[in-house]
mmCIF file of C-alpha atoms and ligand atoms in Angstrom:
data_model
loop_
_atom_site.group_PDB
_atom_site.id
_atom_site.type_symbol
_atom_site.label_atom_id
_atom_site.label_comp_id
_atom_site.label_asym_id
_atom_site.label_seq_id
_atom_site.Cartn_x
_atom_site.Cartn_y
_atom_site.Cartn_z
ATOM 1 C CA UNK A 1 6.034 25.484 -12.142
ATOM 2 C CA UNK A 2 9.256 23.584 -12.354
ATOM 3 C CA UNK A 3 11.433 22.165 -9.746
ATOM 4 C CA UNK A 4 13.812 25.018 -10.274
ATOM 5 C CA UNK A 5 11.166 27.087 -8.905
ATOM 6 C CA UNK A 6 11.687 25.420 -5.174
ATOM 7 C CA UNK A 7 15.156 27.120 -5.178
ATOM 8 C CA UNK A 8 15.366 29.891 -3.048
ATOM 9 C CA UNK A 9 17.517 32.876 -3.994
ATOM 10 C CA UNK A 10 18.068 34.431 -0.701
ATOM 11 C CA UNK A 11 16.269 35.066 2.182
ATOM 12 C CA UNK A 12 15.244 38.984 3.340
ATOM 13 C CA UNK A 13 14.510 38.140 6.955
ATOM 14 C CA UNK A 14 16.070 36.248 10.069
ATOM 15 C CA UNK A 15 15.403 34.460 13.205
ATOM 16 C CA UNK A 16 17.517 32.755 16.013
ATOM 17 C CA UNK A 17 14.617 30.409 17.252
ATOM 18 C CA UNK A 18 11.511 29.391 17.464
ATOM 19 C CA UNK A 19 8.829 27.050 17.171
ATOM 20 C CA UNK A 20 6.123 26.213 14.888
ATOM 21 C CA UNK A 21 3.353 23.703 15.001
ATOM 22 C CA UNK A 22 1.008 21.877 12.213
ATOM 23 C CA UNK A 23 -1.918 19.154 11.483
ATOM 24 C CA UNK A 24 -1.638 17.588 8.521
ATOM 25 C CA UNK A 25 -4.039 14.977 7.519
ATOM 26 C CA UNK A 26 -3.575 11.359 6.228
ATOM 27 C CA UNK A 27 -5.640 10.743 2.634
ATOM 28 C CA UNK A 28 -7.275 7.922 0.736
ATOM 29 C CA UNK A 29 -6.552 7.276 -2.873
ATOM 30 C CA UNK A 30 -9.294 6.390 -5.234
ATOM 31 C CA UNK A 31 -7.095 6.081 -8.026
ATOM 32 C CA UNK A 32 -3.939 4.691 -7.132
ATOM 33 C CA UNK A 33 -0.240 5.704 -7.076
ATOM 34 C CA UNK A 34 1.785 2.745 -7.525
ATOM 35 C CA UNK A 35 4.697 2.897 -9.171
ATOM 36 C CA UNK A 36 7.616 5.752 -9.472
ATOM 37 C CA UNK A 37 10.644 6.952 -11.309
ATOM 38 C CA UNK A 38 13.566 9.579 -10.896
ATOM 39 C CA UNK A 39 13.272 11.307 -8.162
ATOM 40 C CA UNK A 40 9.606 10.414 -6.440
ATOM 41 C CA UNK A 41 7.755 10.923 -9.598
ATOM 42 C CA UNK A 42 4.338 9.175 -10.227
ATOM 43 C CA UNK A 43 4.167 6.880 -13.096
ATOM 44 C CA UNK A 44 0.454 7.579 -13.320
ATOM 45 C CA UNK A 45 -1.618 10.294 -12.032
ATOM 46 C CA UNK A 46 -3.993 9.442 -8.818
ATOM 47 C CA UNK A 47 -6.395 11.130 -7.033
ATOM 48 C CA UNK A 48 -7.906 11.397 -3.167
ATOM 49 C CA UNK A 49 -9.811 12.310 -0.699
ATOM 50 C CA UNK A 50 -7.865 14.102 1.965
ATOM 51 C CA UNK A 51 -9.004 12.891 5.437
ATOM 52 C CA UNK A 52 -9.764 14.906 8.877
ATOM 53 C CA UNK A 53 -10.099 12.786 12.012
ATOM 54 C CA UNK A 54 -6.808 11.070 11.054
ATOM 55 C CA UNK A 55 -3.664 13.345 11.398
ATOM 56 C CA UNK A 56 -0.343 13.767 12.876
ATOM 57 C CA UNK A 57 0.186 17.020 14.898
ATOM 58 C CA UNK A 58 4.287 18.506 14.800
ATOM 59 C CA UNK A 59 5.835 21.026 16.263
ATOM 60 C CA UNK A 60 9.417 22.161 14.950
ATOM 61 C CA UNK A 61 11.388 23.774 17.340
ATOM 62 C CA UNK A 62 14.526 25.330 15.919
ATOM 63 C CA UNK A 63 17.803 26.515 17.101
ATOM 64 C CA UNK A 64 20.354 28.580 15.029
ATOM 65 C CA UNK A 65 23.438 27.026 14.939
ATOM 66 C CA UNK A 66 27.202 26.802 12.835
ATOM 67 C CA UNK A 67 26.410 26.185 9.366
ATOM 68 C CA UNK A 68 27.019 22.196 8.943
ATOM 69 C CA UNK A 69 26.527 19.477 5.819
ATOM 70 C CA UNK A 70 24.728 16.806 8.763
ATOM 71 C CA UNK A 71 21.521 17.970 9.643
ATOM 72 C CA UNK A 72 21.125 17.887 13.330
ATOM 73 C CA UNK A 73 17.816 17.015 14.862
ATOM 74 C CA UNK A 74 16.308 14.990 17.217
ATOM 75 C CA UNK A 75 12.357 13.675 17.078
ATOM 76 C CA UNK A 76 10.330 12.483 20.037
ATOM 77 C CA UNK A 77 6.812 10.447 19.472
ATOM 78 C CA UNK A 78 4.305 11.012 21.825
ATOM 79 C CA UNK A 79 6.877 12.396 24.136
ATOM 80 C CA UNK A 80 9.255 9.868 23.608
ATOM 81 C CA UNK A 81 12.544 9.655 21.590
ATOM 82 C CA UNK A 82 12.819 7.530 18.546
ATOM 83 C CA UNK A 83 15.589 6.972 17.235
ATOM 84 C CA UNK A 84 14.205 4.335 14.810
ATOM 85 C CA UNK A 85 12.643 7.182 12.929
ATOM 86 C CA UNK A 86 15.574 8.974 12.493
ATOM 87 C CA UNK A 87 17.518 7.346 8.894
ATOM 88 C CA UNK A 88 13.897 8.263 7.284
ATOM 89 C CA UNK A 89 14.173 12.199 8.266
ATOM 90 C CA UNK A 90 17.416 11.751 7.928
ATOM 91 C CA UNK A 91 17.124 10.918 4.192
ATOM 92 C CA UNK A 92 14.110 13.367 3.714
ATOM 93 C CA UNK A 93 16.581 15.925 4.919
ATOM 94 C CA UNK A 94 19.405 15.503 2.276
ATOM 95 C CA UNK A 95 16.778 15.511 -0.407
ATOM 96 C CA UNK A 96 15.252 18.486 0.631
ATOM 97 C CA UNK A 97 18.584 20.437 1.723
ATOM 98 C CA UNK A 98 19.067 22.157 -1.498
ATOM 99 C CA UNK A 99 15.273 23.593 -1.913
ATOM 100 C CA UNK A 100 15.586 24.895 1.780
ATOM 101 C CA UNK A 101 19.346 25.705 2.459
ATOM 102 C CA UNK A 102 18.596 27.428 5.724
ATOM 103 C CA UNK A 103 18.209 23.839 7.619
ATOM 104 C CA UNK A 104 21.837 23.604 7.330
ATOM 105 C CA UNK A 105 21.844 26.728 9.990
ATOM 106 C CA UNK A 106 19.619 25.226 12.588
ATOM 107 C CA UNK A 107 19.468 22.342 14.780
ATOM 108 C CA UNK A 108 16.175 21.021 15.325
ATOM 109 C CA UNK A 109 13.408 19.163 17.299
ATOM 110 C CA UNK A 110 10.584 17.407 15.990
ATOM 111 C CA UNK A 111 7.850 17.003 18.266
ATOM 112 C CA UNK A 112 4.987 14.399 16.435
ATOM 113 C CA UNK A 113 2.148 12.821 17.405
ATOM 114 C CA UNK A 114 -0.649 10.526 15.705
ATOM 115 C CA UNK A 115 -4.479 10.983 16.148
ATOM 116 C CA UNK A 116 -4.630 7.612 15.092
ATOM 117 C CA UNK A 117 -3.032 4.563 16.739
ATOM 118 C CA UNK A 118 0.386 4.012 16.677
ATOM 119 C CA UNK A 119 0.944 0.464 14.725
ATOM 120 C CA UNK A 120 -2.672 0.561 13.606
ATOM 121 C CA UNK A 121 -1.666 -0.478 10.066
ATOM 122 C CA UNK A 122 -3.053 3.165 8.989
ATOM 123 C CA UNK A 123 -0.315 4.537 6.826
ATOM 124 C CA UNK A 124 1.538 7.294 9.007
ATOM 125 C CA UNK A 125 3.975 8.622 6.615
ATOM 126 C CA UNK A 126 1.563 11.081 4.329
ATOM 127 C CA UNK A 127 0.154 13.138 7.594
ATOM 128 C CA UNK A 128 3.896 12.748 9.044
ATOM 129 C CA UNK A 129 5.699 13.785 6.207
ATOM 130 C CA UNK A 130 3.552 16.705 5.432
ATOM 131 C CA UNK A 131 3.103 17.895 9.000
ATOM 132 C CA UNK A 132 7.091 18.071 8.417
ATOM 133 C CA UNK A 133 7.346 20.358 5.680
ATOM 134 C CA UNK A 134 4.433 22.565 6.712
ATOM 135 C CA UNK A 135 6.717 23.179 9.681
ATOM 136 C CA UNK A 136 9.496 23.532 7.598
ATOM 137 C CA UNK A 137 7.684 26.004 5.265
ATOM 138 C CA UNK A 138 6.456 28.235 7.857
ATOM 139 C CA UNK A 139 10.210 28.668 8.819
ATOM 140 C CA UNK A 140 11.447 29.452 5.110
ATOM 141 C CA UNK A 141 8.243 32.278 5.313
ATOM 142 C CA UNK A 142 9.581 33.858 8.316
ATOM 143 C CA UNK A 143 13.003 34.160 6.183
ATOM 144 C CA UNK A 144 11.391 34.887 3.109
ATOM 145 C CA UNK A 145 8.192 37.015 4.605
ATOM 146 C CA UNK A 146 6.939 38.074 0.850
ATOM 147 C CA UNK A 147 6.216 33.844 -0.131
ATOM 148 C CA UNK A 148 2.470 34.093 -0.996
ATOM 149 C CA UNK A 149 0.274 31.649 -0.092
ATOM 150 C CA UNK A 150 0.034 29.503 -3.475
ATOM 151 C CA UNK A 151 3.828 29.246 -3.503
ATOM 152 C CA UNK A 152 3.547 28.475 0.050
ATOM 153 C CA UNK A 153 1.161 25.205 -0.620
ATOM 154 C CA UNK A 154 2.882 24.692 -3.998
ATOM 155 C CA UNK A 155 6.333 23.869 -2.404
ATOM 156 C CA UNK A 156 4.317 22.410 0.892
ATOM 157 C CA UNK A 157 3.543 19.503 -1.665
ATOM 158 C CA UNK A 158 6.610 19.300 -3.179
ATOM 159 C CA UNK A 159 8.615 18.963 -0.269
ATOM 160 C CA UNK A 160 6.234 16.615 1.051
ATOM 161 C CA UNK A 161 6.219 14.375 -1.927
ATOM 162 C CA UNK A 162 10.385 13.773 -1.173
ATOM 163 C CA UNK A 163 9.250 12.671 1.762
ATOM 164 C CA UNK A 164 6.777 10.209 0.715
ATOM 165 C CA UNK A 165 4.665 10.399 -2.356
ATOM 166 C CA UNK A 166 1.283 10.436 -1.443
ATOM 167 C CA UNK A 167 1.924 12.912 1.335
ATOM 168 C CA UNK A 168 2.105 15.375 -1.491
ATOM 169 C CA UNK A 169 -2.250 15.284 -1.636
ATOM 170 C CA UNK A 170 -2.595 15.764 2.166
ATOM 171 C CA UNK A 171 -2.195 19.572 2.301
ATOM 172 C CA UNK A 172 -5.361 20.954 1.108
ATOM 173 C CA UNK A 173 -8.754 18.838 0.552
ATOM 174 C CA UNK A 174 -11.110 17.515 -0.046
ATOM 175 C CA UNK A 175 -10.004 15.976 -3.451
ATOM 176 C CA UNK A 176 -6.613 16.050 -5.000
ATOM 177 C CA UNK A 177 -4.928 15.315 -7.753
ATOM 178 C CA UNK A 178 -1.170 14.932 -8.365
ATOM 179 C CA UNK A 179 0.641 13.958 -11.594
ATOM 180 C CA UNK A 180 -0.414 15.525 -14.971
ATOM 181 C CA UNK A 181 -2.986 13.882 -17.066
ATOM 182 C CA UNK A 182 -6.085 15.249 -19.831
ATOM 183 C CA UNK A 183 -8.597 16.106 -17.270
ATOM 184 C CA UNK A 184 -6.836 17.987 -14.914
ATOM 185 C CA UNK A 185 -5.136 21.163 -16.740
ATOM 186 C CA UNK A 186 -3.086 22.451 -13.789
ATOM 187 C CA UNK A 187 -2.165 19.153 -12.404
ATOM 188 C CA UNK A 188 1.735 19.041 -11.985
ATOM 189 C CA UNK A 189 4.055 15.695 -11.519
ATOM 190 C CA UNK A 190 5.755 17.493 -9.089
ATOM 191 C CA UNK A 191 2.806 18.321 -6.450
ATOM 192 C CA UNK A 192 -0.874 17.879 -5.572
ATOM 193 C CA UNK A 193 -3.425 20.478 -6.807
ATOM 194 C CA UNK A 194 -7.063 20.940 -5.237
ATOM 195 C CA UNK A 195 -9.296 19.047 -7.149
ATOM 196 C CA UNK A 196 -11.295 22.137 -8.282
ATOM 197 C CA UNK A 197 -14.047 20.713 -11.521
ATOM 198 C CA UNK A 198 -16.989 20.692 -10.291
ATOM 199 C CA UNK A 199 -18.496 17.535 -8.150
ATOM 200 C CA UNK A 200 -21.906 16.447 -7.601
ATOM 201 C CA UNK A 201 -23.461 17.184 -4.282
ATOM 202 C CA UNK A 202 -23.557 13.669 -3.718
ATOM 203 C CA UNK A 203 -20.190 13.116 -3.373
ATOM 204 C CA UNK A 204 -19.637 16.073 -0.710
ATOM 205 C CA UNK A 205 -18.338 15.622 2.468
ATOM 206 C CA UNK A 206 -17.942 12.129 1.472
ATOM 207 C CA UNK A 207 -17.503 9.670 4.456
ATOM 208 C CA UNK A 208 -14.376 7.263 5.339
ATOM 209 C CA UNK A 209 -14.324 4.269 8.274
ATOM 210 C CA UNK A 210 -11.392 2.676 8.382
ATOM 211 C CA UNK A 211 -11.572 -1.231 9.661
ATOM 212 C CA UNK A 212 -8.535 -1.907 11.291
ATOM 213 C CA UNK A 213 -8.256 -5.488 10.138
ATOM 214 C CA UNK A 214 -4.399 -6.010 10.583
ATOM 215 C CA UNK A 215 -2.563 -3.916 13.096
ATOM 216 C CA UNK A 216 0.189 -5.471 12.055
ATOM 217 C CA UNK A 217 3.675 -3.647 10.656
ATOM 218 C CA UNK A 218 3.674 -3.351 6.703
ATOM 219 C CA UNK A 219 4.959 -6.574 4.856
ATOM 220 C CA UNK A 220 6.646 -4.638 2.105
ATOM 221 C CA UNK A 221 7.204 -0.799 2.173
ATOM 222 C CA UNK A 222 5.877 1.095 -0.069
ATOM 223 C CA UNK A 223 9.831 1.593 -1.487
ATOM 224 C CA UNK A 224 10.031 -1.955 -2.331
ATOM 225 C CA UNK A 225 5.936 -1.931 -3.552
ATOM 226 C CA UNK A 226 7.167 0.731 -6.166
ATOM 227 C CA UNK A 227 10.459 -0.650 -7.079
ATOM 228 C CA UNK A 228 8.215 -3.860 -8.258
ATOM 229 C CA UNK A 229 6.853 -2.313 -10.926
ATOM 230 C CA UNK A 230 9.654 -1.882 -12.603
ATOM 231 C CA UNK A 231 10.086 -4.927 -15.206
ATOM 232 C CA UNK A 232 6.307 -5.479 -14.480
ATOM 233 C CA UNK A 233 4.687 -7.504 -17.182
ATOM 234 C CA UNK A 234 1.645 -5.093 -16.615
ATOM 235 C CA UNK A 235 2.890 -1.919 -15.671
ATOM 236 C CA UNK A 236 2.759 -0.483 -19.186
ATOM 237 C CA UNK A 237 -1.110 -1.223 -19.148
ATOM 238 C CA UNK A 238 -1.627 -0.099 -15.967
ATOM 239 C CA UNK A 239 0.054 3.077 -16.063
ATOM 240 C CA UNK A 240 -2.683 3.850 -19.285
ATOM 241 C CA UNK A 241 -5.310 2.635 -16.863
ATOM 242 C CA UNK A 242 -5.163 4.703 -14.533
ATOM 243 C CA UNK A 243 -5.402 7.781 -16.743
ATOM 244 C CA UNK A 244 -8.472 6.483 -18.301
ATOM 245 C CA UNK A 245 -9.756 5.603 -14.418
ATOM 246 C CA UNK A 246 -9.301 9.231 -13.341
ATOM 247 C CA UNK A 247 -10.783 11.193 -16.855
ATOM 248 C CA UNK A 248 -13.810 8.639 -16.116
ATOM 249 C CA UNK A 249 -13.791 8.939 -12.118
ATOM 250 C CA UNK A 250 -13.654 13.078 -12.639
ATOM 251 C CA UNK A 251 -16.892 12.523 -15.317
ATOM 252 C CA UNK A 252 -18.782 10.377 -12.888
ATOM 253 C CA UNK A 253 -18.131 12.813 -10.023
ATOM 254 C CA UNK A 254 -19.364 15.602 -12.050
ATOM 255 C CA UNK A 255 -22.702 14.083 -13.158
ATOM 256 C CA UNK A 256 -23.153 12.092 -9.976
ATOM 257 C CA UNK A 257 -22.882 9.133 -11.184
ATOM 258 C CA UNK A 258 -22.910 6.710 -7.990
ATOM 259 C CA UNK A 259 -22.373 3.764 -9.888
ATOM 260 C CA UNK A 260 -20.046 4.213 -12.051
ATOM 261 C CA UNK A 261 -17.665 6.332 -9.298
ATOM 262 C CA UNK A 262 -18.241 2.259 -7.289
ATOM 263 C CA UNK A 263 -17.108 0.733 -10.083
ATOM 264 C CA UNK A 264 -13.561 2.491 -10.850
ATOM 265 C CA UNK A 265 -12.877 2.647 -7.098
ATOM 266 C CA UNK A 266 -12.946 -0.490 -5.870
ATOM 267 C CA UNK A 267 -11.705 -1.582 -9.359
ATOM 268 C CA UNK A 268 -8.655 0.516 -8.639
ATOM 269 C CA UNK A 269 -8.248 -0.918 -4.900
ATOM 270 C CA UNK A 270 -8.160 -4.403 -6.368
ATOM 271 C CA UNK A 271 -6.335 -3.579 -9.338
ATOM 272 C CA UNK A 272 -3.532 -2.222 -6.909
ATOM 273 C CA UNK A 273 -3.407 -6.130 -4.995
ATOM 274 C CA UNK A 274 -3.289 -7.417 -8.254
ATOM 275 C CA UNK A 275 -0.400 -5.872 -8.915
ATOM 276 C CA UNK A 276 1.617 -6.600 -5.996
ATOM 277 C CA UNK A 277 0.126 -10.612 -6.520
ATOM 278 C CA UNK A 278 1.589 -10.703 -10.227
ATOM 279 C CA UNK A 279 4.965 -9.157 -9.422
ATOM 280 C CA UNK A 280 8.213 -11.065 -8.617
ATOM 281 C CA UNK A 281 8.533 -11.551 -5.815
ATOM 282 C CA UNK A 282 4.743 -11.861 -5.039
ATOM 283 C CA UNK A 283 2.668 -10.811 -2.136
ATOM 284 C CA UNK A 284 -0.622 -10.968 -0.503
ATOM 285 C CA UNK A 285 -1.322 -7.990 1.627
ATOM 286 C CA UNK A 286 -5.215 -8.596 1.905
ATOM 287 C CA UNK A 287 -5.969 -11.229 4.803
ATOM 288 C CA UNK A 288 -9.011 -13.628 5.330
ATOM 289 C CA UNK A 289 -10.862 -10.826 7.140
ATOM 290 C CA UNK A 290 -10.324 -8.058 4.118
ATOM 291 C CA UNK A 291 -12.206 -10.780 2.004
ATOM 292 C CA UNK A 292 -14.835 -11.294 4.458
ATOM 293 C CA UNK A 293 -15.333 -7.547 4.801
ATOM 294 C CA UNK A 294 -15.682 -6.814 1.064
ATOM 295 C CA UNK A 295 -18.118 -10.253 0.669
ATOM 296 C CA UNK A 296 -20.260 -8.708 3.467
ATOM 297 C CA UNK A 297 -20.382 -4.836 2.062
ATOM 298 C CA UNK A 298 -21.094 -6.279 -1.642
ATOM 299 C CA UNK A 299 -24.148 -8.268 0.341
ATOM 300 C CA UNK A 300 -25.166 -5.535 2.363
ATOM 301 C CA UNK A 301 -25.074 -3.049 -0.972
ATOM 302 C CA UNK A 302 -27.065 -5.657 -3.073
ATOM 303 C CA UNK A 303 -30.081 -6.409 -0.383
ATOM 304 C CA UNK A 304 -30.171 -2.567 0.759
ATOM 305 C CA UNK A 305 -29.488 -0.415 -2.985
ATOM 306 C CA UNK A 306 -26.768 1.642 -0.651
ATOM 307 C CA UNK A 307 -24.141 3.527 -1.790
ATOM 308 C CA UNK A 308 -21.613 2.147 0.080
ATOM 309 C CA UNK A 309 -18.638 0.883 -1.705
ATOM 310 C CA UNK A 310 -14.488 0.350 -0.518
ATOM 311 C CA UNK A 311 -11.039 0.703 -1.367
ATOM 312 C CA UNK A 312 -7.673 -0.212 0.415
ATOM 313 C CA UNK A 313 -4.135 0.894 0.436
ATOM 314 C CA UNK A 314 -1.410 -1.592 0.187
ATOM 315 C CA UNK A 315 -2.282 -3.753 3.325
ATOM 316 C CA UNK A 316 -5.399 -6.032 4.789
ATOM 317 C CA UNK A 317 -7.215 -2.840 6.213
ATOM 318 C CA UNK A 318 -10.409 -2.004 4.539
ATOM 319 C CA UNK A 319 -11.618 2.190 3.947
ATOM 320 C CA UNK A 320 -15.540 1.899 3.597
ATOM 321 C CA UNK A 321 -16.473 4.972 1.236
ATOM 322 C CA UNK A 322 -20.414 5.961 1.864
ATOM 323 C CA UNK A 323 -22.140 9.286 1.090
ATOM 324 C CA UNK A 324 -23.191 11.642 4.162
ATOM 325 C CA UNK A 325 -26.669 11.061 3.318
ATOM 326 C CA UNK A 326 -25.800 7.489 5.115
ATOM 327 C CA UNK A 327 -23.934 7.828 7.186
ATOM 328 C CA UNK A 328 -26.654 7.059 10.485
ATOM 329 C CA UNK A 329 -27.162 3.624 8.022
ATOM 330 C CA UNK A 330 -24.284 2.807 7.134
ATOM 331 C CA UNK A 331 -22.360 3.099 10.516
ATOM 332 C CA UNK A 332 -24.855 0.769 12.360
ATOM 333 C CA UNK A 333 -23.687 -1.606 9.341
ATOM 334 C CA UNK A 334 -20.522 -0.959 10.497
ATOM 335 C CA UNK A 335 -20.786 -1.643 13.903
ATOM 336 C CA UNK A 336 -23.295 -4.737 13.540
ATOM 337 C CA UNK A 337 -21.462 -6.456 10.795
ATOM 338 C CA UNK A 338 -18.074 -5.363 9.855
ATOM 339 C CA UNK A 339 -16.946 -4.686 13.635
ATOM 340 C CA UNK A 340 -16.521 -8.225 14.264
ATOM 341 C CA UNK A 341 -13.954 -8.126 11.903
ATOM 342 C CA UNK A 342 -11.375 -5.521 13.353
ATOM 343 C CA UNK A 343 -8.878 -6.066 15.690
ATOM 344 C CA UNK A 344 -9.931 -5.423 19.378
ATOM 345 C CA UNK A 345 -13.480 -4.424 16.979
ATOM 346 C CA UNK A 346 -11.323 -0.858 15.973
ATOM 347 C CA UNK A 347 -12.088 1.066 13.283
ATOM 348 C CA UNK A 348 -12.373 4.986 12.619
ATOM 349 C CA UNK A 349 -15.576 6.963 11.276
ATOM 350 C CA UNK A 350 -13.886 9.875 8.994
ATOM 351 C CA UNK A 351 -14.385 11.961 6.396
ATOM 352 C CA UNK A 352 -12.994 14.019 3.465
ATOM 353 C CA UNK A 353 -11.591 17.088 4.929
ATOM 354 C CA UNK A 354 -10.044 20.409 3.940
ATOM 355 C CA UNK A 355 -6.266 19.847 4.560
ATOM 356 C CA UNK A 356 -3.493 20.839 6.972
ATOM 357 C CA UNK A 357 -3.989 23.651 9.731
ATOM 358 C CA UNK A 358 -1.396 25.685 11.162
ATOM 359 C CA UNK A 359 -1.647 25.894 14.988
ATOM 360 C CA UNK A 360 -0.713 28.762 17.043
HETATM 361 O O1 LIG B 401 3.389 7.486 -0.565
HETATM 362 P P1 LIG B 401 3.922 6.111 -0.709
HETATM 363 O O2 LIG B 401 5.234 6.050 -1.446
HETATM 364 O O3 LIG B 401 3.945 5.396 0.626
HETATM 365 O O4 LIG B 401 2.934 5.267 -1.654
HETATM 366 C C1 LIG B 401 1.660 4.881 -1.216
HETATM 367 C C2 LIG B 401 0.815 4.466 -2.361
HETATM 368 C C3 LIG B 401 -0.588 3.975 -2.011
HETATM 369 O O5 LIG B 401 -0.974 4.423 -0.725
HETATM 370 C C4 LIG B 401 -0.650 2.463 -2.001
HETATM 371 C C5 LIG B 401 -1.572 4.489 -3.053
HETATM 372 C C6 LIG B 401 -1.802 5.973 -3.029
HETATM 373 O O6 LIG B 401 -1.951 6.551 -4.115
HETATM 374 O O7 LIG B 401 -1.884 6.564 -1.934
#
C-alpha cells in the first residue's frame, strides 16, 4: 500500500459526538530505529517486541463543530490539563489533517493516562501516540463504516508513525517489523506489520523488566537523536547493519537459537550508544548504574548458563530480556541484584504482548 492509500474519498456515515477510548502499548526494539528521512521514514528497518503492562489509556471525546484550518482540542493527563503537551499534538495534527479531513469538523478532548510512571524515563510517546490514532481511527470507521479491519490497523500505524516513529510497532504484537528489508516480504516503510515467520517456542511470551535507572527527562529527543545521523561518518554502515542484524535475528528466532538472538540484541543496544557517542555533538545517555547493571547480568549469565540478556533505548534505563521459562529465576536476580540499582529500587516485570485494545 502507498501513502495515497491513507486518503479518504468521502465518508458514507455521520456523527455529532461521541467518545471513544483505547490502550495502546509501549514496545522494545531489538533492532534499532535510529535515523530518518522525508517525512518519518526509517533509514533502516527494526524490529520489536510490543509490550503489555506498560500502556497509555485515551479517550477522545469529540464535538462537531464549524469547519476550521486550527485544530481545536484540549488534553488533560491524569485529570489534569497540560498545556505543555499541546505544540506536539498540535504538530501531529497538521501532519495527519490531510489523511483524516474530518478533524477539521470537530473539536476535541483528549483524555490520557500512563500505566507507567509519569517522568519514569520510559519512553511515553509510542503508547501515547498510538492510543491517539486508534481513537482517531475508530472515529474515521464510524464515518466510513465499510473500513475493514486490515485497513483499519494498516492506517492505525501509519498515522501513528507521524506521530512518532516507533509508535508505528505498538498496535498489534508480539513482534513487529516496520521498514522493508529481504526477510520480511510484506514489510512496508510506511507502517509496522505483525511479525508473522515462524518463532521458536523459546522465544514466546518473551519477558521484559524495565530498571528504572534514570528517572530523569531525556537529554536529547529523539528529533535531535535522528537528525544526528545525518552527516554521520557511520551511518552508511550502519544503515547495512541493521538489515543484516534483522535477516540474522529473524533466522535465530526461527531455529531457536538463544545465543546468537543475545548476541545481535545487545549488539544492537550498544551499537545504538555508539552512535549517539561518535556523532557531533556527542552524548552519553548510559549512566554509571546502566554499566553496573549490564557488568552484573553478563556475571550473573556466565556463573548461571541463563538466558538472560538486555537492550536499551536511547537513555540510562536498562530492559532485561529473559525467556518465560525464567522468569521465577530471573526476577529474584532482579530483585537481589539489579534492584539496588533503580531509582527508589523501581523497575517493571513485563512482557511481549498482543497490541492495542479498544475499550468500551
Ligand atoms: O519513535 P522515536 O522517533 O522516538 O525513535 C525512537 C527510537 C528508539 O527508541 C531509540 C529505537 C527504536 O527503534 O524504538
Amino acid at each position: 500500500m502507498s501513502v495515497t492509500d491513507f486518503l479518504p474519498q468521502s465518508y458514507s456515515s455521520q456523527i455529532e459526538t461521541g467518545e471513544v477510548t483505547w490502550r495502546s502499548p509501549s514496545n522494545i526494539a531489538l533492532v534499532k530505529y535510529w535515523g530518518k528521512y522525508g517525512e518519518q521514514l526509517p533509514q533502516n528497518p527494526s524490529i520489536s517486541f510490543t509490550l503489555d503492562n506498560c500502556h497509555t489509556t485515551t479517550t477522545l471525546k469529540f464535538q462537531k463543530v464549524q469547519a476550521q484550518e486550527i485544530i481545536a482540542f484540549e488534553i488533560y493527563l491524569d485529570g489534569v490539563a497540560v498545556p505543555d503537551f499541546k505544540p506536539k499534538i498540535a504538530t501531529f495534527f497538521e501532519r495527519v489533517v490531510a489523511y483524516l479531513p474530518f478533524i477539521k469538523e470537530y473539536s476535541f478532548r483528549i483524555e490520557t493516562s500512563n500505566s507507567f510512571p509519569h517522568s519514569s524515563g520510559i519512553a511515553s510517546s509510542a503508547s501515547g501516540m498510538s492510543a491517539l490514532s486508534l481513537c482517531l481511527m475508530s472515529i474515521e470507521k464510524i464515518l466510513q463504516p465499510e473500513m475493514t479491519a486490515d485497513f483499519f490497523n494498516k492506517k492505525a500505524s501509519f498515522l501513528s508513525r507521524l506521530g512518532s516513529g516507533s509508535a508505528c510497532r505498538s498496535i498489534e504484537g508480539p513482534l513487529v517489523v516496520w521498514g522493508e528489508n529481504k526477510s520480511v516480504s510484506d514489510a512496508s516503510q510506511i507502517y509496522g506489520v505483525t511479525y508473522k515467520e515462524e518463532v521458536h517456542s523459546v522465544f514466546k511470551n518473551y519477558q521484559d523488566t524495565i530498571l528504572l535507572v534514570d528517572k530523569g527527562e531525556k537529554q536529547v529527543s529523539s528529533t535531535v537523536g535522528h537528525g544526528l545521523m545525518h552527516g554521520h561518518a557511520f551511518a552508511k554502515a550502519r544503515f547495512e547493519q541493521a538489515h543484516e542484524n534483522l535477516e540474522a535475528l529473524t533466522n535465530a528466532m526461527r531455529q531457536g537459537d538463544q545465543e546468537t538472538f543475545i548476541k545481535l540484541v545487545e549488539s544492537e543496544a550498544l551499537t545504538l550508544h555508539a552512535m549517539m557517542m561518535t556523532s557531533h555533538p556527542y552524548f552519553i545517555l548510559m549512566k554509571p548504574k546502566t554499566l553496573e547493571v549490564i557488568q552484573d547480568i553478563w556475571e550473573y549469565r556466565e556463573q548461571s548458563g541463563s538466558k538472560i540478556c538486555f537492550t536499551l533505548d536511547a537513555g540510562a534505563n536498562v530492559h532485561v530480556l529473559y525467556p518465560k521459562s525464567e522468569k521465577e529465576s530471573v526476577q529474584k536476580f532482579i530483585g537481589d541484584r539489579l534492584a539496588r540499582y533503580c531509582q527508589n529500587g523501581q523497575f517493571i516485570h513485563d512482557q511481549a504482548g498482543l497490541g492495542a485494545q479498544q475499550i468500551s
